[in-house]
Amino acid sequence: MGTVALAVTDGMMPFELSVAYEVFGSAPPSVRGPWYDLAVCGSGAVRVGRFSLEPDEGLDRVRGADTVIVPAWADVDVAPPDELVDTVRAAHEAGARVASLCTGAFVLAAAGLLDHKRATTHWAHTDVLAERYPQVEVDADVLYVDSGSVLTSAGKAAALDLCLHLVRLDHGSSTANAVARRLVVPPHRDGGQAQFVATPVPAEAHHPLAALFAWAVERLDKPLTVEDLARRAGMSSRQLTRQFRSATGTTPLQWLLTQRIRRAQELLETTGDSVDAVAEATGMGTATTLRRHFNRTVGVPPDTYRRTFRARSGTGRGALPQG
């Protein structure tokens, strides 16, 4: 399906680069037709993590590729090289499909390819991306975003999800599933699935809500209300809501729901408790309520989440979905 160019330079992360190379570098045995013509492109030898890499081609090859992959950028506080940014921009202008893996989104943003588009990156860097490039609509709660000719993924494993998504677009689901089977990973996680992170709370012990956060997390099995939280914090409900928005960017009830979901994830990953028991332990009340909120927030039902994560960690007996 045409040329795939991995655009590399000093400071790239080895994991995401290796993921792309593994997916696009060789076809699964079941594929009889043409596969991708993969080229690692850079200006001379580059440092990737602790390794030195000799690219197959120069960056000029990127400009003529059908698909350009930009792996993760190690230090988001350092601007990517102008040569790389200009090359990626030129490739897109020439008609290439451009995808970034993890913090490779900072390269695409510097090239202006994410202006007025939804995009994502590793959850730890979404705030930085949004602040540095306010014209980008940063979505911190998804695995990847497909905007047509420009695609971005969240961190680490989500890079693999995006690469499999591209194979699915080009070759169909059965071929993408064959690649997933070879890599022993789930064949499909929808891009809208959450990154499995909790709403952050301030790290400072002296923050006005620090004690309240700890108190609430210890009582997630209780039917807490905004009034309960406000009473505990010694504030009015309106004051508490303002403090919550300032500290977490969300409302008290939404924060509570996120903490309940995160606790449910932990129980599903580490215990054999039934979904009913997990629902009770997280203050959801019933399995039906837990399933509704969990599916809406995480993107998969609790049972599917448990099978996948416990199988990955080797604590469960189930096998990963093989398509």
Coordinates of C-alpha atoms in Angstrom, one line a residue:
M1 CA 0.0 0.0 0.0
G2 CA 2.7 2.5 -1.0
T3 CA 5.7 3.9 0.8
V4 CA 5.7 4.3 4.6
A5 CA 8.5 6.6 5.8
L6 CA 9.6 6.7 9.4
A7 CA 10.9 10.2 9.9
V8 CA 13.6 10.1 12.5
T9 CA 16.1 12.4 14.1
D10 CA 18.2 12.7 17.3
G11 CA 15.9 12.5 20.3
M12 CA 13.3 10.0 19.1
M13 CA 12.1 7.3 21.5
P14 CA 13.0 3.7 20.5
F15 CA 9.7 2.0 21.6
E16 CA 7.4 3.8 19.3
L17 CA 9.9 3.6 16.4
S18 CA 10.2 -0.1 16.9
V19 CA 6.4 -0.5 17.0
A20 CA 6.0 1.2 13.6
Y21 CA 8.9 -0.8 12.1
E22 CA 7.4 -4.1 13.4
V23 CA 3.9 -3.4 12.0
F24 CA 4.8 -1.9 8.6
G25 CA 8.1 -3.7 8.0
S26 CA 6.8 -7.2 7.2
A27 CA 3.5 -8.7 6.1
P28 CA 1.9 -11.5 8.1
P29 CA 2.0 -14.9 6.3
S30 CA -1.7 -14.7 5.4
V31 CA -1.2 -11.6 3.1
R32 CA -0.6 -12.6 -0.5
G33 CA -0.7 -9.2 -2.1
P34 CA 1.8 -6.3 -1.8
W35 CA 2.8 -4.9 1.5
Y36 CA 4.2 -1.6 2.6
D37 CA 7.5 -0.3 1.2
L38 CA 9.1 0.8 4.5
A39 CA 12.0 3.2 4.8
V40 CA 13.6 4.7 7.9
C41 CA 14.5 8.2 6.9
G42 CA 16.9 10.7 8.5
S43 CA 19.9 13.0 8.0
G44 CA 22.8 10.6 8.8
A45 CA 23.2 8.5 11.9
V46 CA 20.8 9.5 14.7
R47 CA 20.6 8.8 18.4
V48 CA 17.4 6.9 19.4
G49 CA 17.3 6.5 23.1
R50 CA 20.7 4.9 24.0
F51 CA 21.2 3.5 20.5
S52 CA 22.7 4.9 17.3
L53 CA 20.6 4.2 14.2
E54 CA 21.7 4.5 10.5
P55 CA 18.6 5.4 8.4
D56 CA 17.9 3.7 5.1
E57 CA 17.3 6.9 3.3
G58 CA 17.7 10.7 3.7
L59 CA 14.8 12.9 4.8
D60 CA 14.2 13.8 1.2
R61 CA 12.6 10.4 0.8
V62 CA 9.9 11.5 3.3
R63 CA 8.6 14.1 0.9
G64 CA 7.5 11.5 -1.6
A65 CA 6.1 8.9 0.8
D66 CA 2.4 7.9 0.9
T67 CA 2.4 7.6 4.7
V68 CA 4.7 9.4 7.1
I69 CA 5.1 8.2 10.6
V70 CA 6.7 10.5 13.2
P71 CA 7.7 8.5 16.3
A72 CA 7.8 9.9 19.9
W73 CA 9.9 12.9 20.6
A74 CA 11.8 12.3 23.9
D75 CA 12.1 15.9 25.3
V76 CA 9.0 18.0 24.7
D77 CA 10.8 21.0 26.2
V78 CA 13.2 21.0 23.2
A79 CA 11.9 22.2 19.9
P80 CA 12.1 19.6 17.1
P81 CA 14.6 20.4 14.4
D82 CA 13.4 22.8 11.7
E83 CA 14.5 20.3 9.0
L84 CA 12.2 17.6 10.4
V85 CA 9.3 20.0 10.8
D86 CA 9.7 21.4 7.3
T87 CA 10.0 17.9 5.8
V88 CA 6.9 16.6 7.5
R89 CA 4.9 19.7 6.4
A90 CA 6.1 19.4 2.8
A91 CA 5.2 15.7 2.7
H92 CA 1.7 16.5 3.9
E93 CA 1.3 19.3 1.3
A94 CA 2.4 16.8 -1.3
G95 CA -0.5 14.5 -0.3
A96 CA 1.0 12.2 2.3
R97 CA -0.9 10.8 5.2
V98 CA 0.9 11.9 8.3
A99 CA 0.7 10.1 11.7
S100 CA 2.4 10.8 15.0
L101 CA 3.0 8.3 17.7
C102 CA 2.9 9.6 21.3
T103 CA 4.8 12.9 21.6
G104 CA 5.5 12.9 17.9
A105 CA 2.4 15.1 18.0
F106 CA 4.7 18.0 18.9
V107 CA 6.4 17.7 15.6
L108 CA 3.1 17.8 13.7
A109 CA 1.9 20.7 15.8
A110 CA 5.1 22.7 15.0
A111 CA 4.5 22.0 11.3
G112 CA 1.0 23.5 11.6
L113 CA -0.7 20.2 10.7
L114 CA -2.8 20.1 13.8
D115 CA -4.2 23.6 13.6
H116 CA -8.0 23.6 14.3
K117 CA -8.0 19.8 14.5
R118 CA -8.6 17.3 17.3
A119 CA -5.4 15.7 18.4
T120 CA -3.9 13.7 21.2
T121 CA -0.6 12.7 22.8
H122 CA 0.6 11.0 25.9
W123 CA -1.7 12.1 28.8
A124 CA 1.3 13.4 30.8
H125 CA 2.0 16.0 28.0
T126 CA -1.5 17.0 26.8
D127 CA -1.5 20.1 28.9
V128 CA 1.9 21.2 27.5
L129 CA 0.7 20.6 23.9
A130 CA -2.5 22.6 24.5
E131 CA -0.6 25.5 26.1
R132 CA 2.1 25.6 23.5
Y133 CA -0.3 25.3 20.5
P134 CA -3.6 26.8 21.6
Q135 CA -5.0 26.4 18.0
V136 CA -4.9 22.6 18.5
E137 CA -8.0 21.0 20.0
V138 CA -6.2 18.6 22.4
D139 CA -8.2 15.6 23.6
A140 CA -6.5 13.9 26.6
D141 CA -9.1 11.2 26.9
V142 CA -8.6 9.0 23.8
L143 CA -6.1 6.5 22.4
Y144 CA -5.8 8.0 19.0
V145 CA -7.5 10.6 16.7
D146 CA -8.1 10.0 13.0
S147 CA -8.6 13.3 11.2
G148 CA -8.2 11.8 7.7
S149 CA -4.8 12.8 6.4
V150 CA -3.5 13.6 9.9
L151 CA -3.6 11.1 12.7
T152 CA -2.2 11.3 16.3
S153 CA -1.9 8.7 19.0
A154 CA -1.5 8.7 22.8
G155 CA 1.4 7.1 24.5
K156 CA 3.2 3.8 24.2
A157 CA 0.6 1.0 23.6
A158 CA -1.7 3.4 21.9
A159 CA 1.0 3.9 19.2
L160 CA 0.4 0.2 18.3
D161 CA -3.3 0.8 18.3
L162 CA -2.9 3.6 15.7
C163 CA -0.5 1.5 13.5
L164 CA -3.1 -1.3 13.5
H165 CA -5.8 1.2 12.7
L166 CA -3.8 2.3 9.6
V167 CA -3.3 -1.4 8.5
R168 CA -7.1 -1.9 9.0
L169 CA -7.8 1.2 6.8
D170 CA -5.4 0.0 4.0
H171 CA -5.9 -3.8 4.1
G172 CA -9.1 -4.5 6.0
S173 CA -9.9 -6.0 9.4
S174 CA -8.8 -9.6 8.7
T175 CA -5.2 -8.5 7.8
A176 CA -5.0 -6.1 10.8
N177 CA -6.2 -9.0 13.0
A178 CA -3.4 -11.2 11.5
V179 CA -0.8 -8.6 12.4
A180 CA -2.3 -8.4 15.9
R181 CA -2.1 -12.2 16.3
R182 CA 1.5 -12.1 15.3
L183 CA 2.3 -9.5 17.9
V184 CA 0.0 -11.2 20.5
V185 CA -2.1 -8.1 21.2
P186 CA -5.8 -7.3 21.0
P187 CA -6.8 -6.8 17.4
H188 CA -8.8 -3.6 17.9
R189 CA -9.2 -0.9 20.5
D190 CA -11.3 2.0 19.3
G191 CA -9.6 5.3 19.2
G192 CA -12.2 6.8 21.4
Q193 CA -11.3 4.5 24.3
A194 CA -9.9 6.3 27.3
Q195 CA -6.2 6.3 28.1
F196 CA -7.0 4.6 31.5
V197 CA -5.9 7.5 33.7
A198 CA -7.6 9.2 36.6
T199 CA -8.5 12.9 36.8
P200 CA -5.4 14.4 38.3
V201 CA -5.3 16.0 41.8
P202 CA -2.9 18.6 43.1
A203 CA 0.4 17.1 44.4
E204 CA 0.9 19.9 46.9
A205 CA 0.1 18.7 50.5
H206 CA -0.9 22.3 51.5
H207 CA -3.5 22.6 48.8
P208 CA -6.9 23.6 50.3
L209 CA -8.5 20.4 48.9
A210 CA -5.7 18.0 49.5
A211 CA -7.2 16.5 52.7
L212 CA -10.6 16.3 51.1
F213 CA -9.3 14.4 48.1
A214 CA -7.8 11.8 50.4
W215 CA -10.9 11.6 52.6
A216 CA -13.2 11.1 49.6
V217 CA -11.0 8.4 48.0
E218 CA -11.2 6.4 51.2
R219 CA -15.0 6.5 51.0
L220 CA -15.8 5.8 47.4
D221 CA -18.1 3.0 48.5
K222 CA -20.3 5.6 50.2
P223 CA -23.1 7.6 48.4
L224 CA -21.2 10.9 48.6
T225 CA -22.8 14.2 47.5
V226 CA -21.5 17.6 46.7
E227 CA -23.0 18.7 50.0
D228 CA -21.1 16.0 51.9
L229 CA -17.9 17.1 50.3
A230 CA -18.6 20.8 51.0
R231 CA -19.4 20.1 54.6
R232 CA -16.2 18.2 55.0
A233 CA -14.2 21.0 53.4
G234 CA -15.9 23.7 55.5
M235 CA -17.1 25.5 52.3
S236 CA -20.4 26.2 50.6
S237 CA -21.3 24.0 47.6
R238 CA -20.6 26.9 45.3
Q239 CA -17.2 27.6 46.8
L240 CA -16.3 23.9 46.6
T241 CA -17.3 23.7 42.9
R242 CA -15.1 26.7 42.1
Q243 CA -12.1 25.2 44.0
F244 CA -12.6 21.8 42.2
R245 CA -12.7 23.4 38.8
S246 CA -9.5 25.3 39.6
A247 CA -7.7 22.3 40.9
T248 CA -8.9 19.5 38.6
G249 CA -10.7 21.2 35.7
T250 CA -13.9 19.4 36.4
T251 CA -16.9 19.3 38.8
P252 CA -16.9 17.5 42.2
L253 CA -19.4 14.9 40.9
Q254 CA -17.5 14.2 37.8
W255 CA -14.3 13.9 39.8
L256 CA -16.0 11.5 42.1
L257 CA -17.2 9.4 39.2
T258 CA -13.7 9.3 37.7
Q259 CA -12.2 8.1 41.0
R260 CA -14.9 5.4 41.2
I261 CA -14.1 4.3 37.7
R262 CA -10.4 4.2 38.5
R263 CA -11.1 2.2 41.7
A264 CA -13.2 -0.2 39.6
Q265 CA -10.3 -0.6 37.2
E266 CA -8.0 -1.5 40.0
L267 CA -10.4 -4.1 41.4
L268 CA -11.0 -5.6 38.0
E269 CA -7.3 -5.9 37.4
T270 CA -6.3 -7.3 40.8
T271 CA -9.2 -9.2 42.3
G272 CA -11.7 -11.9 41.2
D273 CA -14.6 -10.0 42.7
S274 CA -17.8 -10.1 40.7
V275 CA -19.0 -7.1 38.8
D276 CA -21.8 -6.7 41.4
A277 CA -19.2 -6.7 44.2
V278 CA -17.1 -4.1 42.4
A279 CA -20.1 -2.0 41.8
E280 CA -20.9 -2.0 45.6
A281 CA -17.2 -1.4 46.5
T282 CA -17.1 1.7 44.3
G283 CA -20.4 3.3 45.3
M284 CA -22.1 2.5 42.0
G285 CA -24.8 0.4 43.6
T286 CA -25.6 -2.1 40.9
A287 CA -23.7 -3.9 38.2
T288 CA -26.0 -2.2 35.6
T289 CA -25.0 1.3 36.8
L290 CA -21.3 0.3 36.8
R291 CA -21.4 -1.1 33.3
R292 CA -23.1 2.0 32.0
H293 CA -20.6 4.5 33.4
F294 CA -17.6 2.2 32.9
N295 CA -18.4 1.6 29.2
R296 CA -19.1 5.3 28.6
T297 CA -15.9 6.4 30.4
V298 CA -13.4 3.7 29.5
G299 CA -14.8 2.6 26.2
V300 CA -15.2 -1.1 27.0
P301 CA -17.4 -3.1 29.4
P302 CA -16.0 -4.2 32.8
D303 CA -15.8 -7.8 31.8
T304 CA -13.8 -7.1 28.7
Y305 CA -11.5 -4.8 30.6
R306 CA -10.8 -7.5 33.2
R307 CA -10.1 -10.2 30.6
T308 CA -7.7 -8.0 28.6
F309 CA -5.7 -6.5 31.5
R310 CA -5.5 -9.6 33.7
A311 CA -4.4 -11.6 30.7
R312 CA -1.7 -9.1 29.8
S313 CA -0.4 -9.1 33.4
G314 CA -0.5 -12.9 33.5
T315 CA -2.8 -13.0 36.5
G316 CA -5.8 -14.3 34.7
R317 CA -6.5 -17.5 32.8
G318 CA -8.1 -15.9 29.8
A319 CA -6.2 -15.4 26.5
L320 CA -6.0 -12.1 24.8
P321 CA -8.6 -11.6 22.0
Q322 CA -7.2 -13.0 18.8
G323 CA -9.7 -11.8 16.3

